[in-house]
């Protein structure tokens, strides 16, 4: 399941469903709680409007200033919709005009703390509306302008009250990175083609949310204490109400995986899968992939020179991998006795358990079908966790390449692993 729901004019519309509690026994129920960029971009009698109405949303929380809604529009009126304009931000700030030396993490987290301190009345009411909507089992969406800052803050509070781990909350915040290019393009169109002075405009770096949550703990003790002491709500009762309405038992049965070979038209999907996996890693302090490192041209080239495969669960993308027939950068010149597995990636939170292991087995089966006796792969030498994962799947370390040139601008060390099929 792609957490982003595709629209033509909206770029950051996401379902908060699917996130798991730390014990893995429950997850956020899909289809009840959405976050988005400005719904003022919706227009009646369009494909986007039909798609929006099909979600069954009954409540819209607009977190923007009233003057923003007047200038940029609000969600169209409809008999099925209850609209609330709750401006949680009291001190507007101009992100596009910030200077180059402004670090986005500290700057944004300080603005978020201002919102938390100033907007207590509106934040409290927003949480109440979300709880009321959840109790009635009616879908709700909350949004601001880009679906990043004010929306990200409210999402963080709701997910915290639901017991979702902080690493997942940080990851959810950073998913706006996938929409950042489109949000930047919209800004340029509104501003005669100019670019913002601040290169971090539209970005959602993990340190911004980490620093905000740390500041909340330092000032209030916890998000729960903030809800009780600053917002004047009963945090325990609110949390229990949200959990009763928005959490569901984790699935005990999952659909089987199906596989197909990727085609050039899948390149954009593959970029999105990889960037999503990279954001999952970064939120957990894993220094392996970075968003934007591989573009559509990369995946089309891999299709031309080898194979790229996609895995699906119940019609939704669950993961992908590349299969190469040689890999001189890591392994040097070799006889044609192996297939080389690269970029094994799953969709975080929504792929069935053990999807990675099943895709690995499928790749090995494909290699064996060609008569080659070995499956080979590599991982960063600085990532022992990933090495352990592959070793548990039957791979053995057979060496190290200390200066692999992966086309990223500087060589890096990788551990070489091999499995006889």
Coordinates of C-alpha atoms in Angstrom, one line a residue, residues 38 101 264 345:
X38 CA -4.3 22.3 1.1
X101 CA 22.7 29.7 6.8
X264 CA 10.1 1.0 -18.1
X345 CA 13.3 -3.2 -0.7

